[in-house]
Amino acid sequence: MFLTLPTLMTWTRIFAIPLIVGVFYLPESVANPAEKNLVATLMFVVFAFTDWLDGYLARKLNQTSSFGAFLDPVADKFLVCACVLVLVHLQRADVFVALIIIGREIAISALREWMAQIGASKSVSVHFIGKLKTTAQMVAIPFLLFDGQLFGVVDTHAWGVVLIWVSAGFTVASMAYYLQKALPEIRSKTK
């Protein structure tokens, strides 16, 4: 359960966080800012790809587990939140975006824990809007990490800013969806 190939791939997203953050603390004699951006972007893309790959392999190899189902979204949240904080520090993302994204993750994680305690976890199980939110974040973040001209044509900073706000919109929408789904259960248990 802890050491299956899919679970190991999920763990790599958590272990990737200090590596991605650490790239930006390398001395200029080791890497210039453009090189740091490129390395961090490539690392993020590779590790974000494991989000799809670990689920695919778990199903293909019949190695799905409740632990893997728990760890997968946790790894995504850690990776996204860490990178958003780096982007705020680098002044590439607005602090309000970080508050929206991180606040939602805390709120929905707490909601899911509470719903599990009252036996209503199915009402807040992963939905398409949550997957859309994660996809939008996983596309926006590498654009902002790269922060330059892609193929001499695409201004990744400009596109990244738009995409991170779009992902913030999906973040709010997904939170509203989960809260709306949980509300009947909350009302019935608090009477």
CSV table of C-alpha atoms in Angstrom, one decimal:
chain,number,residue,atom,x,y,z
A,1,MET,CA,0.0,0.0,0.0
A,2,PHE,CA,2.7,2.5,1.0
A,3,LEU,CA,5.3,1.3,-1.6
A,4,THR,CA,3.3,0.5,-4.7
A,5,LEU,CA,4.5,2.2,-7.9
A,6,PRO,CA,1.5,4.5,-8.1
A,7,THR,CA,1.9,5.5,-4.4
A,8,LEU,CA,5.6,6.1,-4.9
A,9,MET,CA,4.8,8.4,-7.8
A,10,THR,CA,2.3,10.3,-5.6
A,11,TRP,CA,5.0,10.6,-2.9
A,12,THR,CA,7.3,12.2,-5.5
A,13,ARG,CA,5.0,15.2,-5.7
A,14,ILE,CA,5.5,15.9,-2.0
A,15,PHE,CA,9.3,15.3,-2.2
A,16,ALA,CA,9.4,17.6,-5.3
A,17,ILE,CA,8.4,20.7,-3.2
A,18,PRO,CA,11.8,21.5,-1.7
A,19,LEU,CA,13.5,20.8,-5.0
A,20,ILE,CA,11.3,23.2,-6.9
A,21,VAL,CA,11.5,25.9,-4.2
A,22,GLY,CA,15.2,25.3,-3.8
A,23,VAL,CA,15.9,26.1,-7.4
A,24,PHE,CA,15.1,29.7,-6.8
A,25,TYR,CA,17.6,29.9,-4.0
A,26,LEU,CA,20.6,28.7,-6.1
A,27,PRO,CA,23.3,31.3,-6.3
A,28,GLU,CA,23.6,33.3,-9.5
A,29,SER,CA,27.0,31.6,-10.2
A,30,VAL,CA,25.1,28.3,-10.5
A,31,ALA,CA,22.1,29.4,-12.5
A,32,ASN,CA,20.8,32.7,-13.9
A,33,PRO,CA,17.1,33.7,-13.3
A,34,ALA,CA,16.0,32.4,-16.8
A,35,GLU,CA,17.7,29.0,-16.1
A,36,LYS,CA,16.1,28.8,-12.6
A,37,ASN,CA,12.7,29.5,-14.2
A,38,LEU,CA,13.2,26.8,-16.8
A,39,VAL,CA,14.4,24.2,-14.4
A,40,ALA,CA,11.5,24.9,-11.9
A,41,THR,CA,9.0,24.8,-14.8
A,42,LEU,CA,10.3,21.5,-16.1
A,43,MET,CA,10.3,20.0,-12.7
A,44,PHE,CA,6.7,21.2,-12.0
A,45,VAL,CA,5.5,19.8,-15.3
A,46,VAL,CA,7.1,16.4,-14.7
A,47,PHE,CA,5.8,16.1,-11.2
A,48,ALA,CA,2.4,17.4,-12.1
A,49,PHE,CA,2.2,14.7,-14.8
A,50,THR,CA,2.5,12.1,-12.1
A,51,ASP,CA,-0.9,13.2,-10.9
A,52,TRP,CA,-2.5,11.6,-14.0
A,53,LEU,CA,0.0,8.8,-14.3
A,54,ASP,CA,-0.3,7.5,-10.7
A,55,GLY,CA,-4.0,7.2,-11.0
A,56,TYR,CA,-3.7,5.5,-14.4
A,57,LEU,CA,-1.2,3.0,-13.1
A,58,ALA,CA,-3.1,2.3,-10.0
A,59,ARG,CA,-6.1,1.3,-12.1
A,60,LYS,CA,-4.1,-0.5,-14.7
A,61,LEU,CA,-2.0,-2.5,-12.2
A,62,ASN,CA,-5.0,-3.0,-9.9
A,63,GLN,CA,-3.1,-1.2,-7.1
A,64,THR,CA,-5.8,1.2,-6.0
A,65,SER,CA,-6.0,1.7,-2.2
A,66,SER,CA,-7.7,3.9,0.3
A,67,PHE,CA,-4.3,5.2,1.3
A,68,GLY,CA,-3.5,6.2,-2.3
A,69,ALA,CA,-6.9,7.8,-2.7
A,70,PHE,CA,-6.1,9.9,0.5
A,71,LEU,CA,-2.5,10.7,-0.5
A,72,ASP,CA,-3.2,11.8,-4.1
A,73,PRO,CA,-5.2,15.0,-3.4
A,74,VAL,CA,-2.9,15.8,-0.4
A,75,ALA,CA,0.1,15.7,-2.7
A,76,ASP,CA,-1.6,17.9,-5.3
A,77,LYS,CA,-2.6,20.4,-2.6
A,78,PHE,CA,1.0,20.6,-1.2
A,79,LEU,CA,2.5,21.0,-4.6
A,80,VAL,CA,0.1,23.7,-5.7
A,81,CYS,CA,0.1,25.6,-2.5
A,82,ALA,CA,3.9,25.6,-2.3
A,83,CYS,CA,4.3,26.8,-5.9
A,84,VAL,CA,1.7,29.5,-5.4
A,85,LEU,CA,3.6,30.8,-2.4
A,86,VAL,CA,6.8,30.8,-4.4
A,87,LEU,CA,5.0,32.8,-7.1
A,88,VAL,CA,3.7,35.3,-4.6
A,89,HIS,CA,7.3,35.6,-3.2
A,90,LEU,CA,8.6,36.2,-6.7
A,91,GLN,CA,5.8,38.8,-7.3
A,92,ARG,CA,4.3,36.8,-10.2
A,93,ALA,CA,1.0,36.0,-8.5
A,94,ASP,CA,-1.3,38.2,-6.5
A,95,VAL,CA,-1.5,37.5,-2.7
A,96,PHE,CA,-5.4,37.3,-3.1
A,97,VAL,CA,-5.0,34.4,-5.5
A,98,ALA,CA,-2.9,32.6,-2.9
A,99,LEU,CA,-5.5,33.3,-0.2
A,100,ILE,CA,-8.3,32.0,-2.4
A,101,ILE,CA,-6.4,28.8,-3.4
A,102,ILE,CA,-4.9,28.0,0.0
A,103,GLY,CA,-8.0,29.1,1.9
A,104,ARG,CA,-10.2,26.8,-0.3
A,105,GLU,CA,-7.9,23.8,0.2
A,106,ILE,CA,-8.0,24.3,4.0
A,107,ALA,CA,-11.8,24.8,4.1
A,108,ILE,CA,-12.6,21.8,1.8
A,109,SER,CA,-10.2,19.5,3.6
A,110,ALA,CA,-11.8,20.4,6.9
A,111,LEU,CA,-15.3,20.0,5.4
A,112,ARG,CA,-14.4,16.5,4.1
A,113,GLU,CA,-13.0,15.5,7.4
A,114,TRP,CA,-16.1,16.6,9.2
A,115,MET,CA,-18.4,15.0,6.6
A,116,ALA,CA,-16.4,11.7,7.1
A,117,GLN,CA,-17.0,12.0,10.9
A,118,ILE,CA,-20.7,12.3,10.4
A,119,GLY,CA,-20.8,9.5,7.8
A,120,ALA,CA,-21.6,11.7,4.8
A,121,SER,CA,-18.3,11.7,3.0
A,122,LYS,CA,-20.0,10.7,-0.3
A,123,SER,CA,-21.7,14.1,-0.5
A,124,VAL,CA,-18.3,15.8,-0.9
A,125,SER,CA,-16.5,13.2,-3.0
A,126,VAL,CA,-14.4,14.5,-5.9
A,127,HIS,CA,-16.4,16.0,-8.6
A,128,PHE,CA,-15.7,17.3,-12.1
A,129,ILE,CA,-15.5,20.9,-11.0
A,130,GLY,CA,-12.7,20.0,-8.5
A,131,LYS,CA,-10.8,18.3,-11.3
A,132,LEU,CA,-11.3,21.3,-13.5
A,133,LYS,CA,-9.9,23.5,-10.7
A,134,THR,CA,-6.8,21.3,-10.3
A,135,THR,CA,-6.2,21.2,-14.1
A,136,ALA,CA,-6.5,25.0,-14.4
A,137,GLN,CA,-4.0,25.4,-11.5
A,138,MET,CA,-1.6,22.8,-13.1
A,139,VAL,CA,-1.6,24.8,-16.3
A,140,ALA,CA,-1.3,28.3,-14.8
A,141,ILE,CA,1.5,27.6,-12.4
A,142,PRO,CA,4.1,26.5,-15.0
A,143,PHE,CA,3.3,29.5,-17.1
A,144,LEU,CA,4.1,31.8,-14.2
A,145,LEU,CA,7.2,29.7,-13.1
A,146,PHE,CA,8.6,30.1,-16.6
A,147,ASP,CA,7.9,33.8,-16.7
A,148,GLY,CA,9.3,34.6,-20.2
A,149,GLN,CA,8.7,34.2,-23.9
A,150,LEU,CA,7.9,30.6,-24.9
A,151,PHE,CA,9.2,29.9,-28.4
A,152,GLY,CA,9.7,33.6,-28.8
A,153,VAL,CA,5.9,34.0,-29.2
A,154,VAL,CA,3.9,33.3,-26.0
A,155,ASP,CA,4.3,35.7,-23.1
A,156,THR,CA,3.9,33.1,-20.4
A,157,HIS,CA,3.7,35.8,-17.6
A,158,ALA,CA,0.7,37.5,-19.2
A,159,TRP,CA,-1.0,34.2,-19.9
A,160,GLY,CA,-0.1,32.8,-16.5
A,161,VAL,CA,-1.7,35.8,-14.7
A,162,VAL,CA,-4.9,35.3,-16.7
A,163,LEU,CA,-4.9,31.5,-16.1
A,164,ILE,CA,-4.2,31.8,-12.4
A,165,TRP,CA,-7.2,34.1,-12.0
A,166,VAL,CA,-9.3,31.7,-14.0
A,167,SER,CA,-8.1,28.9,-11.7
A,168,ALA,CA,-9.1,31.1,-8.7
A,169,GLY,CA,-12.5,31.4,-10.2
A,170,PHE,CA,-12.8,27.6,-10.6
A,171,THR,CA,-11.4,27.3,-7.0
A,172,VAL,CA,-14.3,29.4,-5.7
A,173,ALA,CA,-16.8,27.6,-7.8
A,174,SER,CA,-15.7,24.2,-6.6
A,175,MET,CA,-15.8,25.3,-3.0
A,176,ALA,CA,-19.3,26.6,-3.5
A,177,TYR,CA,-20.3,23.3,-5.1
A,178,TYR,CA,-18.9,21.2,-2.2
A,179,LEU,CA,-20.5,23.5,0.4
A,180,GLN,CA,-23.9,23.3,-1.4
A,181,LYS,CA,-23.6,19.5,-1.5
A,182,ALA,CA,-22.7,19.3,2.2
A,183,LEU,CA,-25.3,21.8,3.5
A,184,PRO,CA,-28.3,19.3,3.6
A,185,GLU,CA,-26.1,16.8,5.6
A,186,ILE,CA,-24.9,19.6,7.9
A,187,ARG,CA,-28.4,20.8,8.5
A,188,SER,CA,-29.7,17.3,9.3
A,189,LYS,CA,-26.9,16.6,11.8
A,190,THR,CA,-27.0,19.9,13.6
A,191,LYS,CA,-30.8,19.8,14.5
